[in-house]
C-alpha positions as CSV (number, residue, x, y, z in Angstrom):
1,M,19.5,47.5,-14.2
2,R,16.6,45.1,-13.3
3,P,17.5,41.3,-14.3
4,Q,15.6,40.2,-16.9
5,W,12.1,37.6,-16.7
6,W,14.1,35.3,-18.2
7,Q,17.5,35.0,-15.9
8,L,14.8,35.1,-13.0
9,Q,13.1,32.1,-14.2
10,R,16.2,30.3,-15.4
11,R,17.3,30.6,-11.4
12,K,14.1,29.5,-10.3
13,N,14.1,26.3,-12.7
14,R,18.0,25.7,-11.5
15,L,16.8,25.6,-7.6
16,S,13.7,23.7,-8.2
17,Q,15.8,21.0,-10.1
18,M,18.4,21.0,-7.2
19,S,15.9,20.1,-4.7
20,N,14.2,17.2,-6.9
21,R,17.2,15.9,-7.5
22,K,18.0,16.1,-3.2
23,Q,14.5,14.5,-2.9
24,R,14.9,11.5,-5.6
25,D,18.6,11.1,-4.1
26,L,16.8,10.8,-0.6
27,C,14.0,8.7,-1.5
28,H,16.8,6.5,-3.2
29,K,19.1,6.1,0.0
30,V,15.9,5.9,2.0
31,S,14.5,3.3,0.2
32,R,17.9,1.0,0.0
33,A,18.3,1.1,3.4
34,V,14.5,-0.4,4.0
35,V,14.9,-3.1,1.5
36,T,18.7,-4.0,3.3
37,W,17.0,-4.0,7.4
38,A,14.4,-6.4,5.1
39,I,16.8,-8.8,3.8
40,E,19.5,-8.7,6.8
41,R,16.0,-10.3,8.9
42,Q,15.0,-12.3,5.9
43,V,11.7,-10.6,5.9
44,A,9.3,-12.7,3.0
45,W,7.0,-9.3,3.1
46,L,6.8,-5.7,3.3
47,V,3.5,-4.3,3.5
48,I,3.1,-0.4,2.7
49,G,0.5,2.0,3.7
50,D,-1.4,4.0,1.5
51,V,-1.5,7.2,1.9
52,R,-2.0,9.5,-1.5
53,D,-5.1,10.8,0.1
54,V,-3.6,11.6,3.0
55,A,-5.1,15.3,2.9
56,D,-8.2,14.7,1.0
57,G,-11.1,17.0,2.6
58,K,-9.0,18.1,5.3
59,R,-8.7,22.1,6.1
60,L,-4.9,22.4,6.5
61,S,-2.6,25.7,7.2
62,R,-0.8,26.9,4.6
63,Q,2.6,25.8,5.7
64,S,0.5,22.3,6.6
65,Q,-0.1,22.2,2.9
66,Q,2.7,23.3,1.2
67,K,4.2,20.6,3.1
68,I,1.8,17.4,2.2
69,S,2.3,19.1,-1.4
70,Q,5.4,18.8,-1.8
71,W,6.0,15.4,-0.1
72,P,6.6,12.7,-3.1
73,H,3.9,10.3,-2.1
74,G,4.0,7.8,-4.5
75,L,8.2,8.1,-5.1
76,L,9.6,6.4,-2.6
77,R,6.9,3.8,-2.1
78,R,8.2,2.9,-6.0
79,Y,11.4,2.6,-5.4
80,I,11.2,0.2,-2.3
81,T,8.3,-1.6,-4.3
82,D,11.0,-1.8,-7.3
83,K,13.9,-2.7,-4.9
84,A,12.2,-5.6,-2.8
85,R,11.2,-7.4,-5.7
86,A,14.2,-7.1,-7.1
87,A,15.2,-9.2,-4.4
88,G,13.1,-11.4,-4.0
89,I,10.4,-9.5,-1.5
90,N,6.6,-9.5,-1.5
91,V,5.2,-5.6,-1.8
92,A,1.8,-5.1,-0.9
93,L,-0.3,-1.5,-0.8
94,R,-2.7,-1.5,1.6
95,E,-5.1,1.1,2.9
96,E,-4.3,3.0,6.9
97,H,-7.2,3.8,7.7
98,Y,-7.8,3.4,11.8
99,T,-4.6,1.2,12.0
100,S,-2.6,3.0,14.2
101,Q,-6.0,4.0,16.5
102,S,-6.9,0.1,16.4
103,C,-6.0,-2.1,20.1
104,P,-3.9,-5.3,18.6
105,R,-5.4,-7.0,21.7
106,C,-8.8,-6.2,21.9
107,R,-9.3,-4.1,18.9
108,H,-10.8,-1.4,20.9
109,C,-10.9,2.0,18.5
110,T,-9.2,4.9,20.4
111,K,-7.3,7.9,19.3
112,P,-4.0,8.1,20.4
113,R,-2.6,11.6,22.3
114,G,0.5,11.6,20.8
115,R,3.5,9.2,20.2
116,V,2.1,6.7,22.6
117,Y,-0.8,4.4,21.9
118,R,-3.1,3.6,25.1
119,C,-6.0,1.4,25.0
120,P,-8.3,2.3,28.1
121,Q,-10.1,-0.8,27.7
122,C,-7.0,-3.7,28.2
123,H,-4.4,-1.2,29.2
124,F,-2.0,-2.2,26.3
125,V,0.6,0.3,25.7
126,G,3.1,0.8,22.6
127,H,4.4,3.5,20.3
128,R,1.5,4.8,18.0
129,D,3.7,3.7,14.9
130,V,4.8,0.1,16.1
131,V,0.9,-0.4,16.6
132,G,-0.4,1.0,13.1
133,A,2.9,-1.5,11.4
134,G,1.7,-4.5,13.4
135,N,-2.1,-3.6,12.6
136,L,-1.0,-3.2,8.4
137,L,0.7,-6.5,8.2
138,S,-2.2,-8.4,10.2
139,L,-4.9,-7.0,8.0
140,E,-2.2,-7.9,4.9
141,L,-1.9,-11.8,6.0
142,H,-4.8,-12.5,8.3
143,G,-7.6,-10.0,7.3
144,K,-8.1,-8.7,10.1
145,L,-6.6,-6.4,12.9
146,G,-5.1,-7.5,16.1
147,S,-3.7,-10.7,15.2
148,I,-0.3,-9.3,14.8
149,Y,1.6,-7.0,17.6
150,A,5.2,-6.1,18.6
151,E,4.9,-6.0,22.3
152,D,9.0,-6.1,22.4
153,V,9.3,-3.3,20.8
154,L,10.6,-0.4,22.9
155,F,11.7,1.7,21.0
156,R,11.5,2.9,17.4
157,R,15.1,4.6,16.9
158,P,17.2,1.9,18.8
159,H,20.7,4.5,18.2
160,E,19.0,7.1,20.3
161,V,18.4,5.1,23.3
162,S,20.8,7.0,25.5
163,R,18.7,10.3,25.0
164,L,15.5,8.9,26.8
165,R,13.2,11.7,29.0
166,P,13.4,11.1,33.0
167,G,10.4,9.5,33.7
168,S,8.9,7.9,30.9
169,P,6.3,4.9,31.4
170,A,7.6,1.2,31.4
171,G,8.5,0.1,28.4
172,I,8.1,2.5,26.1
173,G,11.4,5.1,24.5
174,H,10.0,8.8,24.2
175,V,12.9,10.1,22.7
176,A,13.7,14.0,23.2
């Protein structure tokens, strides 16, 4: 005998609720880690990139569309904002357009290939995410790109330094 529709629906709802609880729990853990890191380093400002329109007007594959639609755009931002403000840290939301494509030294705009940003004009080399983060903070504090850049950041994940690929460029930590 086939299961009733309501039994299937109840199972589907239970799985969906379990997934939502896991996602909420992960967002809480990540936001706590971010704010704890900021408190330890006495950070005064956290600038968060606004990614609400990340997929607007783009034709994505089915798998990419599913990933983006299940991504909790505002949940993590809200958790970080609430916890940071409770700790006395200022939080700003900023548009991310062209922040990881603009050189923090000469402000030349070049689309990065892979995880490493290389400027063809001034030969600056840095991790794409670090370049974007520095440009976001520079826009918030100084109103222009290139006022802040983190040249001394070698690895985005320092605990994985031992897993470097042989032959990686000097100063850039490629994680395998």
